[in-house]
Tab-separated table of C-alpha atoms in Angstrom:
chain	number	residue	atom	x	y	z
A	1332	UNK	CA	-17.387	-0.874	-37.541
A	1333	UNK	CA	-13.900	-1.003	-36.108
A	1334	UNK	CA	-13.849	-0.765	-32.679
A	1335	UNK	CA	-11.570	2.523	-30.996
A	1336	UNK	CA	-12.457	3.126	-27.724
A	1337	UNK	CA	-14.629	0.717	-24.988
A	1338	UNK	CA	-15.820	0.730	-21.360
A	1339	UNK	CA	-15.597	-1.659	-18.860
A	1340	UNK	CA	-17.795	-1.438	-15.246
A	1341	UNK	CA	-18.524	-4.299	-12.336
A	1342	UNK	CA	-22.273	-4.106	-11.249
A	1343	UNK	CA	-24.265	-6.167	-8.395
A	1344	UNK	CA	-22.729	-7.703	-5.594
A	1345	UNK	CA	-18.548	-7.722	-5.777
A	1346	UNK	CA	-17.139	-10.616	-6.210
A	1347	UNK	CA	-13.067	-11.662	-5.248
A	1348	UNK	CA	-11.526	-11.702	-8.886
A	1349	UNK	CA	-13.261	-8.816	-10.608
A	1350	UNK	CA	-10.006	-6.452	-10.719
A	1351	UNK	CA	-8.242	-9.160	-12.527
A	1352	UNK	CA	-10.249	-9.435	-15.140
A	1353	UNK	CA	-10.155	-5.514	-15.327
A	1354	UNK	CA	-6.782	-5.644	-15.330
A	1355	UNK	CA	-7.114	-8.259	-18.250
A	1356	UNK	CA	-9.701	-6.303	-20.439
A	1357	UNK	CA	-7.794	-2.946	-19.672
A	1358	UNK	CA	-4.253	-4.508	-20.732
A	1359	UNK	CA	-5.979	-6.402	-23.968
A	1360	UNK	CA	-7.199	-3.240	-25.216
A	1361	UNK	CA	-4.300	-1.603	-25.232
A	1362	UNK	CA	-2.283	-4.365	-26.791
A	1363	UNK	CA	-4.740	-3.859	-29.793
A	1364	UNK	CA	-4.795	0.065	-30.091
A	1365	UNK	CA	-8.000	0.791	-28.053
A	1366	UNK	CA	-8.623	3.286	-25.268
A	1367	UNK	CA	-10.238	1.779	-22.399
A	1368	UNK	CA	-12.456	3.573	-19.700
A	1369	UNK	CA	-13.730	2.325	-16.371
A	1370	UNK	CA	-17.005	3.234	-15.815
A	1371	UNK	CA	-17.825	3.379	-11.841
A	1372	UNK	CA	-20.502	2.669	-9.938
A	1373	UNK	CA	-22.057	0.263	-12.380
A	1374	UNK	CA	-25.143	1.535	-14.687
A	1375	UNK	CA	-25.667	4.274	-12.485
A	1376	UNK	CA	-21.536	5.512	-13.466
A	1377	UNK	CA	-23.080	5.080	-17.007
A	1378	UNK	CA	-26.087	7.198	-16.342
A	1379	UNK	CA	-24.126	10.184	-15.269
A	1380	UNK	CA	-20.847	9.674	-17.061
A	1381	UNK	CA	-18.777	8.662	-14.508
A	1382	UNK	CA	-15.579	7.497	-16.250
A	1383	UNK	CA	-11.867	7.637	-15.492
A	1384	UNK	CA	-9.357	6.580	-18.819
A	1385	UNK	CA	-7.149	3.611	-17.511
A	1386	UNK	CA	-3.710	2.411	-18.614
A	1387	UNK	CA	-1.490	0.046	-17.582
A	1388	UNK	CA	-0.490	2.764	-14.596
A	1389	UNK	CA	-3.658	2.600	-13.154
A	1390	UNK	CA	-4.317	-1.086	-13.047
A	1391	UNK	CA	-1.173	-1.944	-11.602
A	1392	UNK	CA	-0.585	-4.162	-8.623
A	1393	UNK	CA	-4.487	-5.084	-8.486
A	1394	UNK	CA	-4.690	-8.473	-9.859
A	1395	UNK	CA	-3.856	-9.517	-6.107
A	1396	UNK	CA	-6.449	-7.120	-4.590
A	1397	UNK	CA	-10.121	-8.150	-3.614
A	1398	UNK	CA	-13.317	-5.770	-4.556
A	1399	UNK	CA	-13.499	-3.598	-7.602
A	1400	UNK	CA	-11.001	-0.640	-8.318
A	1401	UNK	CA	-14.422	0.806	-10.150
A	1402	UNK	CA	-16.744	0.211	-7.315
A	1403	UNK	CA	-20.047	-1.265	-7.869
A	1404	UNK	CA	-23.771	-0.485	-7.500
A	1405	UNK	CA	-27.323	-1.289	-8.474
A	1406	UNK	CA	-29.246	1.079	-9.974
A	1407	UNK	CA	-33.065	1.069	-10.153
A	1408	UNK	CA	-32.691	4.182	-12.711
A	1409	UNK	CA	-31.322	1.903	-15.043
A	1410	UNK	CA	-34.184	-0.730	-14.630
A	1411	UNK	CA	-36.313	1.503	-16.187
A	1412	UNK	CA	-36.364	2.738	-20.155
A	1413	UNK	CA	-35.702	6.243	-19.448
A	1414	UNK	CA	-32.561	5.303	-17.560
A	1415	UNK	CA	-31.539	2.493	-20.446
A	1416	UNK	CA	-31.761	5.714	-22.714
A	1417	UNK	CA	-29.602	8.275	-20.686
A	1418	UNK	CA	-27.020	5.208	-20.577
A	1419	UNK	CA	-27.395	4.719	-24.354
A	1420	UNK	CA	-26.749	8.436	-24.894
A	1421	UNK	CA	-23.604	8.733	-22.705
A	1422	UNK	CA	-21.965	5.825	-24.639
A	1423	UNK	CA	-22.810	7.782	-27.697
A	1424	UNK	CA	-21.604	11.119	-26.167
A	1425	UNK	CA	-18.354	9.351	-24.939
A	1426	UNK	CA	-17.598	7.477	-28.605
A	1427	UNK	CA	-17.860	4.077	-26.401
A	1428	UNK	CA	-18.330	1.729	-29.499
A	1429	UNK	CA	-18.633	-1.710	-26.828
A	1430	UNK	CA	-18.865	-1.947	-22.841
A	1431	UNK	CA	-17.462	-5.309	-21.121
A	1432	UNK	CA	-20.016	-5.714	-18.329
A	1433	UNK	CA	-18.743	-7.577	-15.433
A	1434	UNK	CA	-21.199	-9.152	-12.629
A	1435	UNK	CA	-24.064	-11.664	-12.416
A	1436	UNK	CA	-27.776	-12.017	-13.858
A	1437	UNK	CA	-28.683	-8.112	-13.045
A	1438	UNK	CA	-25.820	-6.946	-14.667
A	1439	UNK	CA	-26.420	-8.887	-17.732
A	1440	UNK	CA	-29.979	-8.535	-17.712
A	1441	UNK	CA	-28.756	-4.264	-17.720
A	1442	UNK	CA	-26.743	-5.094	-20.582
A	1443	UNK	CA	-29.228	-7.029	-22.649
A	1444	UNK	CA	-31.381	-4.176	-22.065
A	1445	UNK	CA	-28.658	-1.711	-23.776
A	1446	UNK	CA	-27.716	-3.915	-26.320
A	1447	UNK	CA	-31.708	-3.709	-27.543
A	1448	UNK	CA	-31.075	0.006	-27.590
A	1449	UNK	CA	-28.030	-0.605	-29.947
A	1450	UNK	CA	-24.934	-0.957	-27.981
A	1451	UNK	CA	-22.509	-3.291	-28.326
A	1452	UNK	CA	-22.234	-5.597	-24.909
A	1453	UNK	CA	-20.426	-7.989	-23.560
A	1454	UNK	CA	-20.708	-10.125	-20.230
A	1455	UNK	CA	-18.503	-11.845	-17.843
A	1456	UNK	CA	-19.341	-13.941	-15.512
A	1457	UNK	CA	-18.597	-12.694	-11.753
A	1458	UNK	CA	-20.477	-13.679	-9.043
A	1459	UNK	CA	-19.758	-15.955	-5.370
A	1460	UNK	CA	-23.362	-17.530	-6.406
A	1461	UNK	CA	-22.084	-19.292	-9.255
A	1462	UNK	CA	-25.210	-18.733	-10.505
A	1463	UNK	CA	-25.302	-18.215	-14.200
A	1464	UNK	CA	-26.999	-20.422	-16.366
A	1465	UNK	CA	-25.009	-20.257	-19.698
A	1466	UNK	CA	-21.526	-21.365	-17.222
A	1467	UNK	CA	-20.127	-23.706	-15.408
A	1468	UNK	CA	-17.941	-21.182	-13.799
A	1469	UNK	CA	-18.208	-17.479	-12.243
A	1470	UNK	CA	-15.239	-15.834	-10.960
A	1471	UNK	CA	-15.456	-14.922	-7.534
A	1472	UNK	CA	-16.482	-18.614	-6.600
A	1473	UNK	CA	-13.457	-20.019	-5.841
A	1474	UNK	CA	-12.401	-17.631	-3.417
A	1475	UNK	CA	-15.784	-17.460	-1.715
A	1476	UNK	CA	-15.830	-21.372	-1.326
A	1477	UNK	CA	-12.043	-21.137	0.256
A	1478	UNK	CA	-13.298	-18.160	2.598
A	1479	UNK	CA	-15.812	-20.077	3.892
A	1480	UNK	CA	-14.303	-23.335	4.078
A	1481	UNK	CA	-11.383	-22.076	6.393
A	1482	UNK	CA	-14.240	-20.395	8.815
A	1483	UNK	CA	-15.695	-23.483	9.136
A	1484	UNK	CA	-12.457	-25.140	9.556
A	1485	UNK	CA	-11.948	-22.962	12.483
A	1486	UNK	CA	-15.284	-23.570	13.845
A	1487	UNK	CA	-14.823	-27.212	13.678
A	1488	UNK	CA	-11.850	-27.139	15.996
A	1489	UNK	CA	-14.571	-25.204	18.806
A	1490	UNK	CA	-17.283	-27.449	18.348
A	1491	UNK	CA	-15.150	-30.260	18.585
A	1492	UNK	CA	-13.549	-29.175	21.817
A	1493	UNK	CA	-16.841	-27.967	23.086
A	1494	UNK	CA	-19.151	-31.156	21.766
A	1495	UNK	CA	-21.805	-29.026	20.172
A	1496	UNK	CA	-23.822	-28.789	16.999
A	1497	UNK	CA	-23.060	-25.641	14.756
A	1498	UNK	CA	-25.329	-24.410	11.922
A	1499	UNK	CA	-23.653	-21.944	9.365
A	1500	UNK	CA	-25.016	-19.726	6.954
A	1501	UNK	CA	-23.736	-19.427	3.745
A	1502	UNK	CA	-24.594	-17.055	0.889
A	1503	UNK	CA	-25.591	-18.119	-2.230
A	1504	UNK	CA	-29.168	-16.115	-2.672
A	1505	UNK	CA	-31.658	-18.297	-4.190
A	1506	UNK	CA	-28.534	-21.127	-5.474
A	1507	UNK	CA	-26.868	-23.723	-3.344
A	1508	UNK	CA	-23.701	-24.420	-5.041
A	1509	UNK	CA	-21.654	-22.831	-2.592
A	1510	UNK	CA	-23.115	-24.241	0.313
A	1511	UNK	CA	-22.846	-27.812	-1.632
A	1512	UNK	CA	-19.123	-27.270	-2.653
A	1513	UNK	CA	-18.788	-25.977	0.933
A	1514	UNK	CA	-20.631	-28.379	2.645
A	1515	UNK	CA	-18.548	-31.396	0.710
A	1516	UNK	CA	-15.207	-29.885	1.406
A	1517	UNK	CA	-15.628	-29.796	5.339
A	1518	UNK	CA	-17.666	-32.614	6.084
A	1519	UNK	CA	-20.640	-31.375	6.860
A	1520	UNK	CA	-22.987	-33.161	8.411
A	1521	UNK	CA	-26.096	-32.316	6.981
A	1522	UNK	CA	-25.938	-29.987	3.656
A	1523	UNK	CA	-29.559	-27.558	2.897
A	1524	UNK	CA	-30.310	-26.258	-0.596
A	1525	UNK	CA	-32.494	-24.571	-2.101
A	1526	UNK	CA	-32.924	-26.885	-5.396
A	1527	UNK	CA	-34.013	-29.687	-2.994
A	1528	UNK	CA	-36.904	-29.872	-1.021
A	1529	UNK	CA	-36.257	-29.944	2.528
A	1530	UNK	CA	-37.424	-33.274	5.113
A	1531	UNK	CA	-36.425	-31.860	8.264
A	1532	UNK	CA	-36.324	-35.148	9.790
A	1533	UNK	CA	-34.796	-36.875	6.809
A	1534	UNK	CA	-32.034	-34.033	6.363
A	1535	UNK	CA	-31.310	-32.987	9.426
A	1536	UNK	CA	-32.274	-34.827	12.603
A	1537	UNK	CA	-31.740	-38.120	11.198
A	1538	UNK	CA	-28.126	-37.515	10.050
A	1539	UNK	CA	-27.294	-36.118	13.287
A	1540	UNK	CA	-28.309	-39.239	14.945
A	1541	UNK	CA	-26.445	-41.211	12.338
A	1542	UNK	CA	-23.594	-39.425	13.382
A	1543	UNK	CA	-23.777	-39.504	16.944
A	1544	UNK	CA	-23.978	-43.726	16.628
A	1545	UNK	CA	-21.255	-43.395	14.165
A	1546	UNK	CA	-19.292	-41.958	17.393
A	1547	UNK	CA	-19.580	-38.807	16.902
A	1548	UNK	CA	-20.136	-36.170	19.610
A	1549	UNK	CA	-20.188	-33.129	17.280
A	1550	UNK	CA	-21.830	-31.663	14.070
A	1551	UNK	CA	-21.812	-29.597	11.454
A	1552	UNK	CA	-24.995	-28.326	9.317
A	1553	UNK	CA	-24.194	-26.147	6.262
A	1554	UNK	CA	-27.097	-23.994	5.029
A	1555	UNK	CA	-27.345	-21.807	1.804
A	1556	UNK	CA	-29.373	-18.388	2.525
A	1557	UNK	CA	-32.040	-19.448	0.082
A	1558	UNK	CA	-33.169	-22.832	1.591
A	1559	UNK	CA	-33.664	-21.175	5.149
A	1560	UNK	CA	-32.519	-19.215	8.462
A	1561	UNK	CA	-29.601	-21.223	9.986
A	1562	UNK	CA	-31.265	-19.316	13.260
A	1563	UNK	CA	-34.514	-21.492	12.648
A	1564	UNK	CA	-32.735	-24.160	11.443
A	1565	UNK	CA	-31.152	-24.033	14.856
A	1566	UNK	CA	-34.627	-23.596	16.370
A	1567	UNK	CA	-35.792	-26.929	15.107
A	1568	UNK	CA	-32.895	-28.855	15.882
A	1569	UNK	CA	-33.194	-27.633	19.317
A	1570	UNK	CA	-37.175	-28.635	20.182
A	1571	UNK	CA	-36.904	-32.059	18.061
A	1572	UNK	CA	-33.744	-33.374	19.746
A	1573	UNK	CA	-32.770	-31.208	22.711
A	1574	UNK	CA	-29.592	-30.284	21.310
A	1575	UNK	CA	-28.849	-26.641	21.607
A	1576	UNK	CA	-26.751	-25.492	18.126
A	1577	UNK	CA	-24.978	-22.493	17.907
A	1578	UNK	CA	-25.425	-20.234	14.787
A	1579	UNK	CA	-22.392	-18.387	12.223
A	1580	UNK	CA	-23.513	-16.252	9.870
A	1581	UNK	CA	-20.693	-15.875	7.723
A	1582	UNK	CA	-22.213	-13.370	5.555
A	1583	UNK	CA	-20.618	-10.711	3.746
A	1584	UNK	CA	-16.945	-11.772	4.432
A	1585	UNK	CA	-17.301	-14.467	1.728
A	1586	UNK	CA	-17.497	-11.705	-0.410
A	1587	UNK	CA	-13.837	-9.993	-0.012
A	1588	UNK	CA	-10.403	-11.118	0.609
A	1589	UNK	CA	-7.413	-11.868	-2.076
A	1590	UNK	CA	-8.362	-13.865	-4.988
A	1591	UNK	CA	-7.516	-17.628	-5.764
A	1592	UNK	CA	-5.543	-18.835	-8.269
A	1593	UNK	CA	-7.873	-20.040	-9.734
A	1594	UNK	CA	-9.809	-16.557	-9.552
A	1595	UNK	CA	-7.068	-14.477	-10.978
A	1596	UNK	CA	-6.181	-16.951	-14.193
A	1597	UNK	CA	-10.292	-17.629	-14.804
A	1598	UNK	CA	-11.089	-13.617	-14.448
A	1599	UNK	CA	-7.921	-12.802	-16.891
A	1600	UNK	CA	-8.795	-15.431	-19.422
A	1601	UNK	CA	-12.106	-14.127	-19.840
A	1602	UNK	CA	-11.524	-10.850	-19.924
A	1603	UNK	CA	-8.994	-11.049	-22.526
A	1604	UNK	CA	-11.801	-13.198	-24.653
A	1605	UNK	CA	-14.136	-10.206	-24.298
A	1606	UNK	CA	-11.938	-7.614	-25.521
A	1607	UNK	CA	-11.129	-10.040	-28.581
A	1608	UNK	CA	-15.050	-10.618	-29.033
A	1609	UNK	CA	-15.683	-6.735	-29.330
A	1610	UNK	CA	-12.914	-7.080	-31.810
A	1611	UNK	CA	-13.832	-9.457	-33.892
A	1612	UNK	CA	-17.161	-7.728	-34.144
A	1613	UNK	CA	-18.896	-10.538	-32.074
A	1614	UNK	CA	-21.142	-8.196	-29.893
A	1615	UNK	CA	-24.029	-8.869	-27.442
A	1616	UNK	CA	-22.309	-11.850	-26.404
A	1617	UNK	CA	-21.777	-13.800	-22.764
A	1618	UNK	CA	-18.376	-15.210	-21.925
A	1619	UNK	CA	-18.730	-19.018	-20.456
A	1620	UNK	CA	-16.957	-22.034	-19.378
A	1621	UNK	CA	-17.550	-25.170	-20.907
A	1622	UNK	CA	-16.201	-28.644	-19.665
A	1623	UNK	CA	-12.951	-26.295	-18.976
A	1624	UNK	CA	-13.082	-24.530	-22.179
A	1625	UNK	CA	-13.912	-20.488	-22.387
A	1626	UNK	CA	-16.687	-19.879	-25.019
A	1627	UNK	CA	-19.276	-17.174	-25.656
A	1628	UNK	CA	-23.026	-17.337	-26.296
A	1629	UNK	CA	-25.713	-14.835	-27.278
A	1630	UNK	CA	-26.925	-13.351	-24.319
A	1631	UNK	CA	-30.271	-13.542	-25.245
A	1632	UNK	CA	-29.904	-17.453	-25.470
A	1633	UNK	CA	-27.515	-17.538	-22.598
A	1634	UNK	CA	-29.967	-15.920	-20.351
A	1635	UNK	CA	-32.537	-18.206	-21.319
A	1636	UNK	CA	-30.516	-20.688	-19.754
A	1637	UNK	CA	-30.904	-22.591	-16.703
A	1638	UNK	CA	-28.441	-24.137	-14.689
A	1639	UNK	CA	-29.542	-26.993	-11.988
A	1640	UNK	CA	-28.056	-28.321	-9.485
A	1641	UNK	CA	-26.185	-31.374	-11.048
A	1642	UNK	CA	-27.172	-35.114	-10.382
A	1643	UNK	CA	-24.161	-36.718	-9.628
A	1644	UNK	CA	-22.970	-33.963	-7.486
A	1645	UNK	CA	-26.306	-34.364	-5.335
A	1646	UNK	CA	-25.480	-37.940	-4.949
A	1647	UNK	CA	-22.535	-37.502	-3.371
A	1648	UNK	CA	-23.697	-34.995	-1.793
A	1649	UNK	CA	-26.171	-37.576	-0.349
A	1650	UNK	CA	-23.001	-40.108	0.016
A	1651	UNK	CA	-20.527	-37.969	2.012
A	1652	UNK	CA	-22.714	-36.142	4.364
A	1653	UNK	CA	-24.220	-37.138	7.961
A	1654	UNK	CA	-20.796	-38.742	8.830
């Protein structure tokens, strides 16, 4: 079936790079003929048939911009069949013969759910977690990591002054890449994820006190969301060695702010490769990085996947930290 018209929404949490790759999908579609609609709010704008047509008018000047131009939402009517079905009928209704689905495992997990129901799907990677199994690469990371990294650079030069222990949260959910990527690009002292388990005295206390004989009168303890409260984190530190940390949540601001480089080129490759998927007639399909090269997989197989925390980055992980 030759493909005439598709839809493209971001769904979950927002991630820094998702109005490039918009932008990309929007300006690849015309290049071949297609309309292109943005469906907001996610499923939910799919539910209710909230669209808006885009062009190259509307998508201009937002490759630099942070968020989503279509806004983004998760919708527990779309978790359930009768929701799938009112989704499945609007695409019908609207002639949408493919939707580019940008956002993490939710959103693809939605859009597995829809393809079963005989829509044509495609998936792009975008979320801060770097979380997906079938990729090395999500956009939104890059940006997240550099957020966070320059609040911690700023913290550094307080803790220093002041000779005090800080403890800051990172987000991540239930995955510590950020936190490790973080936690390697600052120095941290002491990194926590959730893919390791945790001696407190081992990870914590005892590279503190390596520190402090290395000559060091300050330190820093990075800790992804999913391997613990940086406020009891902080807690423990304080009754086992009488040091009294102070706590950053960085929190939500990871989430926004201008795109990378590295954001913006990632989000428009891949968005460009799902418009050319849809096509080519290659549907149901998840777009991935591989050892720097963008592929696809079937997103049944690609959500199969699981993606651990690699070995040689936890050894030097091990190597550079509690200095």
């Amino acid at each position: 079936m030759a493909i005439k018209r598709i839809g493209v929404l971001t769904s979950g949490g927002d991630a820094p790079g998702m109005n490039p790759c918009v932008r990309s999908v929007v300006r690849t579609a015309l290049y071949h003929g297609l309309e292109c609609y943005g469906i907001r709010r996610g499923w939910n704008g799919l539910i209710t048939g909230d669209v808006v047509r885009l062009d190259e008018k509307n998508i201009g000047h937002i490759i630099n911009r942070g968020g989503t131009i279509l806004y983004t939402a998760r919708s527990k009517e779309f978790m359930t069949e009768e929701g799938q079905l009112r989704a499945t009928a609007t695409c019908k209704f609207l002639g949408l013969d493919g939707i580019v689905a940008i956002g993490g495992d939710g959103t693809f997990r939605g859009a597995q759910a829809l393809s079963r129901h005989g829509v044509n799907v495609v998936c792009i990677p975008g979320t801060i977690d770097n979380d997906i199994g079938c990729t090395n690469y999500c956009i939104g990371f890059d940006t997240a990591a550099n957020t966070a990294i320059e609040c911690i650079d700023k913290l550094r030069d307080t803790m220093q002054s002041h000779e005090r222990c800080s403890v800051v949260e990172v987000m991540g959910r239930n995955a510590g890449y950020l936190a490790m990527y973080v936690g390697l690009a600052v120095g941290a002292t002491a990194v926590l994820i959730p893919e390791e388990p945790i001696d407190f005295n081992r990870d914590v206390i005892e590279k503190i006190r390596q520190a402090r004989f290395n000559g060091f009168t300050h330190y820093m303890i990075v800790v992804a969301e999913g391997a613990g409260s940086a406020s009891d984190i902080a807690a423990q530190i304080k009754e086992a060695i009488g040091l009294d940390p102070r706590v950053t949540v960085l929190g939500h601001i990871q989430r926004g702010g201008t795109p990378t480089g590295r954001d913006r080129v990632n989000a428009t490759k891949m968005g460009y490769l799902a418009v050319e998927l849809l096509v080519a007639g290659k549907t149901n399909r998840i777009v991935c990085t591989n050892a720097g090269s963008f592929t696809d997989v079937d997103i049944e197989e690609g959500l199969n996947m699981h993606k651990g925390i690699q070995r040689m980055e936890e050894d030097v992980l091990m190597a550079m930290t509690g200095v």
